[in-house]
Amino acid sequence: MSQDVVADRIAKEIAENPVMLYMKGTAMFPQCGFSARVVQILSHMNVPFATANVLEDPELRDGIKQFSQWPTIPQLYVKGEFVGGCDIITEMYQTGELTSLMAENGIAHSVAA
Amino acid sequence: MAMTANAIENLIRAAIPDARVTVEDLAGDGDHYAATVVSEQFRGLTRLKQHQMIYAALQGRMGGELHALALQTSAPE
């Protein structure tokens, strides 16, 4: 797949999936601690989300880093906007910003206990 | 090829001269670190932009030589 084909695929995926997580492994079997933590946070908030396993697709693994100008995985997108990696999502979860981000975007979630 | 805490600090300071930087080695393997960076240049920037500044300072090493860098960034209180 050429660079723009990957970029087009990403653009389509983040448009079609309100909450899209590019990760190592799958939600059921995360293969990296940082990816697992973001899955855990989203699951704890009962947020429905789609995932893509960059370990299965080396071109996606590089393409996503170009797309967001962000060098690491996982990467979380909400309503087509890049939100951040594990650190930022964890910090936003702890401060409640993630809950308000979901609310502002009309995304179903349960209020973090 | 791993990195030293010192090398990380120097790269960040080279790009952000006024930064107060602390780097902690999380695993002793040279590629899992945590860094706290405080700089006036972060004022008004989103957390995302602040972290992107750090990754730019590391000149492409992030995700390659450096596997993990837990970042805490802020402007001075």
Short mmCIF file of N, CA and C in Angstrom, two decimals:
data_model
loop_
_atom_site.label_atom_id
_atom_site.label_comp_id
_atom_site.label_asym_id
_atom_site.label_seq_id
_atom_site.Cartn_x
_atom_site.Cartn_y
_atom_site.Cartn_z
N MET A 1 0.86 -1.19 0.00
CA MET A 1 0.00 0.00 0.00
C MET A 1 0.89 1.23 0.00
N SER A 2 0.56 2.21 -0.86
CA SER A 2 1.40 3.40 -0.87
C SER A 2 0.99 4.30 0.28
N GLN A 3 1.80 5.32 0.51
CA GLN A 3 1.60 6.22 1.64
C GLN A 3 0.20 6.82 1.62
N ASP A 4 -0.25 7.31 0.40
CA ASP A 4 -1.57 7.99 0.44
C ASP A 4 -2.70 6.98 0.58
N VAL A 5 -2.46 5.75 0.12
CA VAL A 5 -3.53 4.75 0.30
C VAL A 5 -3.74 4.51 1.80
N VAL A 6 -2.61 4.45 2.53
CA VAL A 6 -2.70 4.23 3.98
C VAL A 6 -3.39 5.43 4.63
N ALA A 7 -2.99 6.62 4.21
CA ALA A 7 -3.57 7.84 4.79
C ALA A 7 -5.08 7.89 4.51
N ASP A 8 -5.46 7.50 3.28
CA ASP A 8 -6.90 7.49 2.95
C ASP A 8 -7.64 6.49 3.82
N ARG A 9 -7.02 5.33 4.01
CA ARG A 9 -7.66 4.30 4.84
C ARG A 9 -7.86 4.82 6.26
N ILE A 10 -6.82 5.48 6.79
CA ILE A 10 -6.91 6.01 8.17
C ILE A 10 -8.01 7.06 8.24
N ALA A 11 -8.00 7.96 7.25
CA ALA A 11 -9.00 9.05 7.26
C ALA A 11 -10.41 8.45 7.26
N LYS A 12 -10.57 7.39 6.47
CA LYS A 12 -11.89 6.74 6.39
C LYS A 12 -12.25 6.11 7.74
N GLU A 13 -11.30 5.40 8.32
CA GLU A 13 -11.57 4.70 9.58
C GLU A 13 -11.92 5.67 10.70
N ILE A 14 -11.19 6.77 10.78
CA ILE A 14 -11.46 7.69 11.90
C ILE A 14 -12.74 8.49 11.65
N ALA A 15 -13.15 8.54 10.37
CA ALA A 15 -14.43 9.22 10.08
C ALA A 15 -15.60 8.29 10.41
N GLU A 16 -15.39 7.00 10.12
CA GLU A 16 -16.49 6.04 10.30
C GLU A 16 -16.65 5.58 11.75
N ASN A 17 -15.58 5.66 12.51
CA ASN A 17 -15.63 5.19 13.89
C ASN A 17 -15.45 6.35 14.87
N PRO A 18 -16.50 6.75 15.57
CA PRO A 18 -16.40 7.91 16.47
C PRO A 18 -15.22 7.78 17.44
N VAL A 19 -14.98 6.54 17.92
CA VAL A 19 -13.82 6.33 18.80
C VAL A 19 -12.97 5.24 18.16
N MET A 20 -11.79 5.62 17.69
CA MET A 20 -10.92 4.69 16.94
C MET A 20 -9.57 4.60 17.62
N LEU A 21 -9.15 3.39 17.97
CA LEU A 21 -7.87 3.20 18.67
C LEU A 21 -6.92 2.38 17.81
N TYR A 22 -5.80 2.99 17.47
CA TYR A 22 -4.73 2.26 16.77
C TYR A 22 -3.81 1.72 17.85
N MET A 23 -3.65 0.40 17.89
CA MET A 23 -2.96 -0.21 19.03
C MET A 23 -2.12 -1.40 18.59
N LYS A 24 -1.33 -1.90 19.55
CA LYS A 24 -0.58 -3.14 19.31
C LYS A 24 -1.40 -4.27 19.91
N GLY A 25 -1.86 -5.17 19.02
CA GLY A 25 -2.70 -6.26 19.49
C GLY A 25 -4.16 -5.90 19.30
N THR A 26 -5.05 -6.59 20.03
CA THR A 26 -6.48 -6.29 19.91
C THR A 26 -7.03 -5.97 21.29
N ALA A 27 -8.27 -5.48 21.33
CA ALA A 27 -8.88 -5.14 22.63
C ALA A 27 -8.88 -6.38 23.53
N MET A 28 -9.16 -7.54 22.93
CA MET A 28 -9.18 -8.78 23.72
C MET A 28 -7.77 -9.19 24.13
N PHE A 29 -6.81 -9.04 23.18
CA PHE A 29 -5.43 -9.48 23.47
C PHE A 29 -4.44 -8.36 23.15
N PRO A 30 -4.41 -7.32 24.01
CA PRO A 30 -3.43 -6.26 23.78
C PRO A 30 -2.02 -6.83 23.92
N GLN A 31 -1.11 -6.36 23.08
CA GLN A 31 0.26 -6.91 23.14
C GLN A 31 1.27 -5.86 23.54
N CYS A 32 0.79 -4.86 24.31
CA CYS A 32 1.73 -3.84 24.79
C CYS A 32 1.04 -3.19 25.97
N GLY A 33 1.80 -2.93 27.03
CA GLY A 33 1.22 -2.38 28.26
C GLY A 33 0.51 -1.06 28.04
N PHE A 34 1.09 -0.23 27.18
CA PHE A 34 0.49 1.10 26.96
C PHE A 34 -0.83 0.95 26.22
N SER A 35 -0.86 0.08 25.21
CA SER A 35 -2.12 -0.15 24.48
C SER A 35 -3.16 -0.74 25.43
N ALA A 36 -2.72 -1.66 26.27
CA ALA A 36 -3.65 -2.32 27.19
C ALA A 36 -4.28 -1.30 28.13
N ARG A 37 -3.46 -0.32 28.55
CA ARG A 37 -4.00 0.67 29.50
C ARG A 37 -5.11 1.50 28.86
N VAL A 38 -4.92 1.89 27.60
CA VAL A 38 -5.96 2.71 26.95
C VAL A 38 -7.23 1.88 26.76
N VAL A 39 -7.06 0.60 26.39
CA VAL A 39 -8.22 -0.30 26.26
C VAL A 39 -8.96 -0.38 27.59
N GLN A 40 -8.18 -0.50 28.67
CA GLN A 40 -8.76 -0.62 30.02
C GLN A 40 -9.58 0.64 30.37
N ILE A 41 -9.02 1.80 30.07
CA ILE A 41 -9.70 3.07 30.38
C ILE A 41 -11.01 3.18 29.60
N LEU A 42 -10.94 2.90 28.29
CA LEU A 42 -12.15 3.00 27.46
C LEU A 42 -13.20 1.99 27.92
N SER A 43 -12.75 0.79 28.26
CA SER A 43 -13.70 -0.24 28.70
C SER A 43 -14.31 0.15 30.04
N HIS A 44 -13.49 0.70 30.92
CA HIS A 44 -13.98 1.11 32.24
C HIS A 44 -15.04 2.19 32.10
N MET A 45 -14.90 3.02 31.06
CA MET A 45 -15.86 4.11 30.83
C MET A 45 -17.04 3.64 29.98
N ASN A 46 -17.02 2.32 29.64
CA ASN A 46 -18.08 1.76 28.77
C ASN A 46 -18.24 2.55 27.47
N VAL A 47 -17.11 3.00 26.94
CA VAL A 47 -17.15 3.72 25.65
C VAL A 47 -17.02 2.67 24.54
N PRO A 48 -17.96 2.63 23.58
CA PRO A 48 -17.79 1.73 22.44
C PRO A 48 -16.65 2.24 21.57
N PHE A 49 -15.73 1.36 21.19
CA PHE A 49 -14.61 1.82 20.36
C PHE A 49 -14.18 0.73 19.38
N ALA A 50 -13.62 1.19 18.25
CA ALA A 50 -13.07 0.26 17.26
C ALA A 50 -11.56 0.27 17.41
N THR A 51 -10.91 -0.83 17.00
CA THR A 51 -9.45 -0.87 17.10
C THR A 51 -8.85 -1.35 15.78
N ALA A 52 -7.59 -1.00 15.59
CA ALA A 52 -6.82 -1.54 14.45
C ALA A 52 -5.49 -2.01 15.04
N ASN A 53 -5.07 -3.21 14.63
CA ASN A 53 -3.85 -3.82 15.18
C ASN A 53 -2.68 -3.49 14.26
N VAL A 54 -1.82 -2.55 14.69
CA VAL A 54 -0.73 -2.14 13.81
C VAL A 54 0.33 -3.23 13.67
N LEU A 55 0.29 -4.21 14.57
CA LEU A 55 1.29 -5.28 14.48
C LEU A 55 1.04 -6.18 13.27
N GLU A 56 -0.22 -6.14 12.82
CA GLU A 56 -0.56 -6.97 11.65
C GLU A 56 -0.28 -6.27 10.34
N ASP A 57 0.08 -4.97 10.41
CA ASP A 57 0.17 -4.19 9.17
C ASP A 57 1.28 -3.15 9.30
N PRO A 58 2.50 -3.50 8.95
CA PRO A 58 3.65 -2.59 9.10
C PRO A 58 3.44 -1.24 8.42
N GLU A 59 2.73 -1.25 7.29
CA GLU A 59 2.52 0.03 6.58
C GLU A 59 1.58 0.92 7.38
N LEU A 60 0.59 0.29 8.05
CA LEU A 60 -0.30 1.09 8.91
C LEU A 60 0.49 1.61 10.10
N ARG A 61 1.39 0.78 10.62
CA ARG A 61 2.18 1.15 11.80
C ARG A 61 2.99 2.42 11.52
N ASP A 62 3.56 2.52 10.32
CA ASP A 62 4.32 3.74 9.98
C ASP A 62 3.38 4.85 9.53
N GLY A 63 2.36 4.45 8.76
CA GLY A 63 1.44 5.44 8.19
C GLY A 63 0.73 6.24 9.27
N ILE A 64 0.35 5.57 10.36
CA ILE A 64 -0.38 6.29 11.42
C ILE A 64 0.53 7.31 12.10
N LYS A 65 1.82 7.00 12.17
CA LYS A 65 2.75 7.95 12.82
C LYS A 65 2.95 9.18 11.95
N GLN A 66 2.94 8.95 10.62
CA GLN A 66 3.03 10.10 9.70
C GLN A 66 1.76 10.93 9.79
N PHE A 67 0.63 10.22 9.80
CA PHE A 67 -0.69 10.87 9.76
C PHE A 67 -0.86 11.85 10.91
N SER A 68 -0.41 11.43 12.10
CA SER A 68 -0.66 12.26 13.30
C SER A 68 0.57 13.05 13.72
N GLN A 69 1.70 12.77 13.04
CA GLN A 69 2.97 13.38 13.50
C GLN A 69 3.22 13.02 14.97
N TRP A 70 2.95 11.74 15.28
CA TRP A 70 3.13 11.26 16.66
C TRP A 70 3.87 9.94 16.55
N PRO A 71 5.02 9.80 17.24
CA PRO A 71 5.93 8.68 16.97
C PRO A 71 5.59 7.35 17.63
N THR A 72 4.56 7.31 18.45
CA THR A 72 4.35 6.05 19.18
C THR A 72 2.92 5.52 19.02
N ILE A 73 2.77 4.29 19.44
CA ILE A 73 1.47 3.61 19.46
C ILE A 73 1.21 3.29 20.92
N PRO A 74 0.00 3.38 21.50
CA PRO A 74 -1.28 3.52 20.84
C PRO A 74 -1.59 4.98 20.50
N GLN A 75 -2.59 5.14 19.60
CA GLN A 75 -3.08 6.47 19.25
C GLN A 75 -4.60 6.44 19.26
N LEU A 76 -5.20 7.37 19.99
CA LEU A 76 -6.67 7.40 20.10
C LEU A 76 -7.23 8.59 19.32
N TYR A 77 -8.25 8.31 18.52
CA TYR A 77 -8.95 9.34 17.75
C TYR A 77 -10.40 9.38 18.19
N VAL A 78 -10.91 10.59 18.44
CA VAL A 78 -12.33 10.76 18.78
C VAL A 78 -12.94 11.72 17.76
N LYS A 79 -13.96 11.26 17.08
CA LYS A 79 -14.64 12.04 16.02
C LYS A 79 -13.59 12.60 15.04
N GLY A 80 -12.68 11.73 14.65
CA GLY A 80 -11.70 12.10 13.62
C GLY A 80 -10.54 12.94 14.12
N GLU A 81 -10.56 13.29 15.40
CA GLU A 81 -9.48 14.14 15.94
C GLU A 81 -8.50 13.30 16.75
N PHE A 82 -7.19 13.49 16.51
CA PHE A 82 -6.20 12.77 17.32
C PHE A 82 -6.20 13.35 18.72
N VAL A 83 -6.42 12.48 19.72
CA VAL A 83 -6.50 12.95 21.11
C VAL A 83 -5.17 12.78 21.81
N GLY A 84 -4.53 11.62 21.61
CA GLY A 84 -3.21 11.43 22.24
C GLY A 84 -2.85 9.97 22.38
N GLY A 85 -1.70 9.77 23.04
CA GLY A 85 -1.23 8.40 23.32
C GLY A 85 -1.55 8.04 24.75
N CYS A 86 -0.86 7.03 25.25
CA CYS A 86 -1.21 6.48 26.58
C CYS A 86 -1.10 7.52 27.68
N ASP A 87 -0.02 8.29 27.70
CA ASP A 87 0.16 9.28 28.78
C ASP A 87 -1.00 10.27 28.83
N ILE A 88 -1.29 10.83 27.65
CA ILE A 88 -2.29 11.90 27.61
C ILE A 88 -3.67 11.34 27.97
N ILE A 89 -3.98 10.14 27.44
CA ILE A 89 -5.30 9.56 27.73
C ILE A 89 -5.41 9.27 29.24
N THR A 90 -4.33 8.76 29.82
CA THR A 90 -4.36 8.46 31.26
C THR A 90 -4.57 9.74 32.07
N GLU A 91 -3.83 10.79 31.70
CA GLU A 91 -3.94 12.06 32.43
C GLU A 91 -5.34 12.64 32.26
N MET A 92 -5.87 12.58 31.03
CA MET A 92 -7.21 13.12 30.78
C MET A 92 -8.26 12.33 31.55
N TYR A 93 -8.03 11.02 31.67
CA TYR A 93 -8.98 10.17 32.41
C TYR A 93 -8.98 10.58 33.88
N GLN A 94 -7.75 10.80 34.41
CA GLN A 94 -7.65 11.13 35.83
C GLN A 94 -8.24 12.51 36.15
N THR A 95 -8.13 13.44 35.18
CA THR A 95 -8.62 14.80 35.46
C THR A 95 -10.11 14.93 35.08
N GLY A 96 -10.68 13.89 34.44
CA GLY A 96 -12.10 13.98 34.04
C GLY A 96 -12.26 14.59 32.66
N GLU A 97 -11.14 15.02 32.03
CA GLU A 97 -11.25 15.65 30.70
C GLU A 97 -11.76 14.66 29.66
N LEU A 98 -11.42 13.36 29.86
CA LEU A 98 -11.83 12.35 28.87
C LEU A 98 -13.34 12.18 28.91
N THR A 99 -13.88 12.20 30.13
CA THR A 99 -15.35 12.08 30.27
C THR A 99 -16.02 13.27 29.59
N SER A 100 -15.50 14.48 29.79
CA SER A 100 -16.16 15.63 29.16
C SER A 100 -15.96 15.61 27.65
N LEU A 101 -14.80 15.11 27.21
CA LEU A 101 -14.59 15.03 25.75
C LEU A 101 -15.64 14.11 25.11
N MET A 102 -15.89 12.97 25.77
CA MET A 102 -16.89 12.04 25.23
C MET A 102 -18.27 12.70 25.24
N ALA A 103 -18.58 13.37 26.36
CA ALA A 103 -19.90 14.02 26.47
C ALA A 103 -20.06 15.07 25.38
N GLU A 104 -19.03 15.91 25.20
CA GLU A 104 -19.11 16.97 24.18
C GLU A 104 -19.33 16.41 22.79
N ASN A 105 -18.81 15.19 22.56
CA ASN A 105 -18.92 14.59 21.22
C ASN A 105 -20.10 13.63 21.12
N GLY A 106 -20.94 13.65 22.17
CA GLY A 106 -22.14 12.81 22.13
C GLY A 106 -21.83 11.33 22.07
N ILE A 107 -20.78 10.93 22.75
CA ILE A 107 -20.38 9.51 22.72
C ILE A 107 -20.82 8.85 24.04
N ALA A 108 -21.52 7.73 23.88
CA ALA A 108 -22.04 7.02 25.06
C ALA A 108 -20.89 6.66 25.98
N HIS A 109 -21.09 6.88 27.27
CA HIS A 109 -20.05 6.50 28.24
C HIS A 109 -20.70 6.48 29.61
N SER A 110 -20.06 5.78 30.55
CA SER A 110 -20.59 5.86 31.91
C SER A 110 -19.64 6.77 32.67
N VAL A 111 -20.18 7.54 33.61
CA VAL A 111 -19.32 8.50 34.30
C VAL A 111 -18.36 7.71 35.17
N ALA A 112 -17.06 8.03 35.05
CA ALA A 112 -16.03 7.27 35.78
C ALA A 112 -16.36 7.31 37.28
N ALA A 113 -16.30 6.16 37.93
CA ALA A 113 -16.66 6.10 39.37
C ALA A 113 -15.60 6.82 40.18
N MET B 1 20.00 0.18 20.08
CA MET B 1 20.99 1.02 20.82
C MET B 1 20.16 1.90 21.78
N ALA B 2 20.38 1.75 23.05
CA ALA B 2 19.57 2.45 24.05
C ALA B 2 20.08 3.87 24.21
N MET B 3 19.42 4.62 25.08
CA MET B 3 19.83 6.01 25.34
C MET B 3 20.09 6.16 26.83
N THR B 4 20.91 7.17 27.18
CA THR B 4 21.11 7.45 28.62
C THR B 4 20.18 8.60 29.02
N ALA B 5 19.90 8.66 30.32
CA ALA B 5 19.05 9.75 30.83
C ALA B 5 19.66 11.09 30.47
N ASN B 6 20.99 11.14 30.58
CA ASN B 6 21.70 12.38 30.27
C ASN B 6 21.49 12.83 28.83
N ALA B 7 21.57 11.85 27.92
CA ALA B 7 21.41 12.19 26.49
C ALA B 7 20.02 12.77 26.26
N ILE B 8 19.03 12.19 26.92
CA ILE B 8 17.64 12.68 26.75
C ILE B 8 17.55 14.11 27.27
N GLU B 9 18.09 14.32 28.48
CA GLU B 9 18.05 15.68 29.07
C GLU B 9 18.71 16.70 28.14
N ASN B 10 19.90 16.33 27.62
CA ASN B 10 20.63 17.28 26.78
C ASN B 10 19.86 17.64 25.52
N LEU B 11 19.23 16.62 24.91
CA LEU B 11 18.47 16.88 23.68
C LEU B 11 17.29 17.80 23.97
N ILE B 12 16.62 17.56 25.09
CA ILE B 12 15.45 18.40 25.41
C ILE B 12 15.91 19.82 25.71
N ARG B 13 17.01 19.94 26.45
CA ARG B 13 17.50 21.31 26.80
C ARG B 13 18.01 22.03 25.58
N ALA B 14 18.59 21.29 24.64
CA ALA B 14 19.10 21.94 23.42
C ALA B 14 17.94 22.58 22.65
N ALA B 15 16.80 21.90 22.66
CA ALA B 15 15.66 22.42 21.88
C ALA B 15 14.83 23.40 22.71
N ILE B 16 14.82 23.19 24.05
CA ILE B 16 14.00 24.05 24.92
C ILE B 16 14.89 24.56 26.05
N PRO B 17 15.70 25.60 25.76
CA PRO B 17 16.75 26.03 26.69
C PRO B 17 16.29 26.35 28.10
N ASP B 18 15.07 26.87 28.25
CA ASP B 18 14.66 27.29 29.61
C ASP B 18 14.04 26.13 30.39
N ALA B 19 14.03 24.93 29.78
CA ALA B 19 13.29 23.81 30.41
C ALA B 19 13.97 23.32 31.67
N ARG B 20 13.12 23.03 32.68
CA ARG B 20 13.62 22.30 33.86
C ARG B 20 13.26 20.83 33.58
N VAL B 21 14.27 19.99 33.48
CA VAL B 21 14.05 18.61 33.03
C VAL B 21 14.50 17.62 34.10
N THR B 22 13.62 16.63 34.40
CA THR B 22 14.09 15.52 35.23
C THR B 22 13.75 14.24 34.46
N VAL B 23 14.72 13.34 34.39
CA VAL B 23 14.51 12.09 33.64
C VAL B 23 14.77 10.93 34.57
N GLU B 24 13.85 9.98 34.59
CA GLU B 24 13.96 8.84 35.49
C GLU B 24 13.98 7.57 34.66
N ASP B 25 14.93 6.70 34.99
CA ASP B 25 15.04 5.44 34.24
C ASP B 25 14.07 4.44 34.87
N LEU B 26 13.06 4.03 34.14
CA LEU B 26 12.01 3.19 34.71
C LEU B 26 12.41 1.73 34.83
N ALA B 27 13.24 1.28 33.87
CA ALA B 27 13.45 -0.17 33.85
C ALA B 27 14.94 -0.54 33.86
N GLY B 28 15.81 0.47 33.80
CA GLY B 28 17.24 0.15 33.82
C GLY B 28 17.73 -0.48 32.54
N ASP B 29 16.88 -0.42 31.48
CA ASP B 29 17.31 -1.05 30.23
C ASP B 29 17.64 -0.02 29.16
N GLY B 30 17.58 1.26 29.54
CA GLY B 30 18.00 2.27 28.58
C GLY B 30 16.96 2.64 27.56
N ASP B 31 15.76 2.03 27.63
CA ASP B 31 14.76 2.56 26.68
C ASP B 31 13.37 2.69 27.26
N HIS B 32 13.29 2.70 28.60
CA HIS B 32 12.00 3.01 29.24
C HIS B 32 12.25 4.10 30.27
N TYR B 33 11.85 5.31 29.94
CA TYR B 33 12.11 6.44 30.83
C TYR B 33 10.82 7.19 31.13
N ALA B 34 10.87 7.98 32.21
CA ALA B 34 9.80 8.96 32.49
C ALA B 34 10.49 10.31 32.58
N ALA B 35 9.89 11.33 32.01
CA ALA B 35 10.51 12.66 32.05
C ALA B 35 9.47 13.69 32.45
N THR B 36 9.90 14.63 33.28
CA THR B 36 9.07 15.77 33.64
C THR B 36 9.75 17.01 33.08
N VAL B 37 9.01 17.80 32.31
CA VAL B 37 9.61 18.98 31.68
C VAL B 37 8.71 20.19 31.97
N VAL B 38 9.34 21.22 32.53
CA VAL B 38 8.60 22.46 32.85
C VAL B 38 9.25 23.58 32.05
N SER B 39 8.44 24.27 31.25
CA SER B 39 9.01 25.34 30.43
C SER B 39 7.95 26.41 30.15
N GLU B 40 8.41 27.65 30.10
CA GLU B 40 7.52 28.76 29.78
C GLU B 40 6.96 28.59 28.36
N GLN B 41 7.70 27.92 27.51
CA GLN B 41 7.26 27.74 26.11
C GLN B 41 6.00 26.89 26.01
N PHE B 42 5.66 26.18 27.11
CA PHE B 42 4.46 25.33 27.05
C PHE B 42 3.19 26.11 27.35
N ARG B 43 3.37 27.33 27.90
CA ARG B 43 2.18 28.08 28.33
C ARG B 43 1.20 28.26 27.17
N GLY B 44 -0.08 27.89 27.43
CA GLY B 44 -1.13 28.07 26.42
C GLY B 44 -1.19 26.95 25.41
N LEU B 45 -0.21 26.02 25.43
CA LEU B 45 -0.24 24.92 24.45
C LEU B 45 -1.04 23.75 25.02
N THR B 46 -1.68 22.99 24.14
CA THR B 46 -2.36 21.77 24.63
C THR B 46 -1.28 20.77 25.05
N ARG B 47 -1.71 19.81 25.87
CA ARG B 47 -0.77 18.77 26.31
C ARG B 47 -0.17 18.07 25.08
N LEU B 48 -1.01 17.85 24.09
CA LEU B 48 -0.57 17.18 22.86
C LEU B 48 0.58 17.96 22.21
N LYS B 49 0.40 19.27 22.10
CA LYS B 49 1.44 20.10 21.45
C LYS B 49 2.71 20.10 22.31
N GLN B 50 2.53 20.14 23.62
CA GLN B 50 3.71 20.12 24.50
C GLN B 50 4.51 18.83 24.27
N HIS B 51 3.80 17.71 24.24
CA HIS B 51 4.51 16.43 24.05
C HIS B 51 5.15 16.38 22.67
N GLN B 52 4.46 16.94 21.66
CA GLN B 52 5.04 16.92 20.30
C GLN B 52 6.33 17.73 20.26
N MET B 53 6.41 18.78 21.09
CA MET B 53 7.65 19.57 21.15
C MET B 53 8.79 18.70 21.67
N ILE B 54 8.47 17.88 22.68
CA ILE B 54 9.50 17.01 23.25
C ILE B 54 9.95 15.98 22.21
N TYR B 55 8.96 15.39 21.51
CA TYR B 55 9.33 14.38 20.50
C TYR B 55 10.19 15.01 19.40
N ALA B 56 9.87 16.26 19.06
CA ALA B 56 10.69 16.94 18.03
C ALA B 56 12.10 17.14 18.56
N ALA B 57 12.21 17.48 19.83
CA ALA B 57 13.53 17.71 20.44
C ALA B 57 14.37 16.43 20.38
N LEU B 58 13.69 15.29 20.45
CA LEU B 58 14.42 14.00 20.47
C LEU B 58 14.79 13.56 19.05
N GLN B 59 14.46 14.41 18.08
CA GLN B 59 14.92 14.22 16.69
C GLN B 59 14.71 12.79 16.17
N GLY B 60 13.50 12.31 16.29
CA GLY B 60 13.17 11.03 15.65
C GLY B 60 13.57 9.80 16.45
N ARG B 61 14.16 9.98 17.63
CA ARG B 61 14.59 8.78 18.38
C ARG B 61 13.40 8.13 19.09
N MET B 62 12.34 8.91 19.27
CA MET B 62 11.20 8.39 20.02
C MET B 62 10.52 7.29 19.19
N GLY B 63 10.34 6.16 19.81
CA GLY B 63 9.69 5.07 19.10
C GLY B 63 10.72 4.18 18.40
N GLY B 64 11.96 4.67 18.30
CA GLY B 64 13.03 3.85 17.70
C GLY B 64 13.99 3.46 18.80
N GLU B 65 15.09 4.22 18.98
CA GLU B 65 16.04 3.95 20.06
C GLU B 65 15.35 3.99 21.42
N LEU B 66 14.41 4.92 21.50
CA LEU B 66 13.74 5.12 22.79
C LEU B 66 12.34 4.52 22.69
N HIS B 67 12.15 3.39 23.40
CA HIS B 67 10.86 2.69 23.24
C HIS B 67 9.74 3.40 23.99
N ALA B 68 10.05 3.83 25.21
CA ALA B 68 8.97 4.41 26.01
C ALA B 68 9.47 5.61 26.78
N LEU B 69 8.72 6.71 26.70
CA LEU B 69 9.05 7.91 27.47
C LEU B 69 7.75 8.47 28.02
N ALA B 70 7.50 8.18 29.31
CA ALA B 70 6.28 8.71 29.94
C ALA B 70 6.52 10.19 30.20
N LEU B 71 5.67 11.04 29.67
CA LEU B 71 5.92 12.48 29.75
C LEU B 71 4.94 13.20 30.67
N GLN B 72 5.49 14.11 31.48
CA GLN B 72 4.68 15.05 32.27
C GLN B 72 5.20 16.44 31.89
N THR B 73 4.37 17.22 31.21
CA THR B 73 4.85 18.54 30.78
C THR B 73 3.94 19.63 31.36
N SER B 74 4.52 20.78 31.64
CA SER B 74 3.69 21.91 32.13
C SER B 74 4.47 23.21 32.02
N ALA B 75 3.73 24.31 32.09
CA ALA B 75 4.38 25.63 32.18
C ALA B 75 4.63 25.88 33.67
N PRO B 76 5.58 26.73 34.00
CA PRO B 76 5.85 27.02 35.42
C PRO B 76 4.59 27.54 36.10
N GLU B 77 4.40 27.20 37.40
CA GLU B 77 3.20 27.67 38.13
C GLU B 77 3.16 29.19 38.16
#
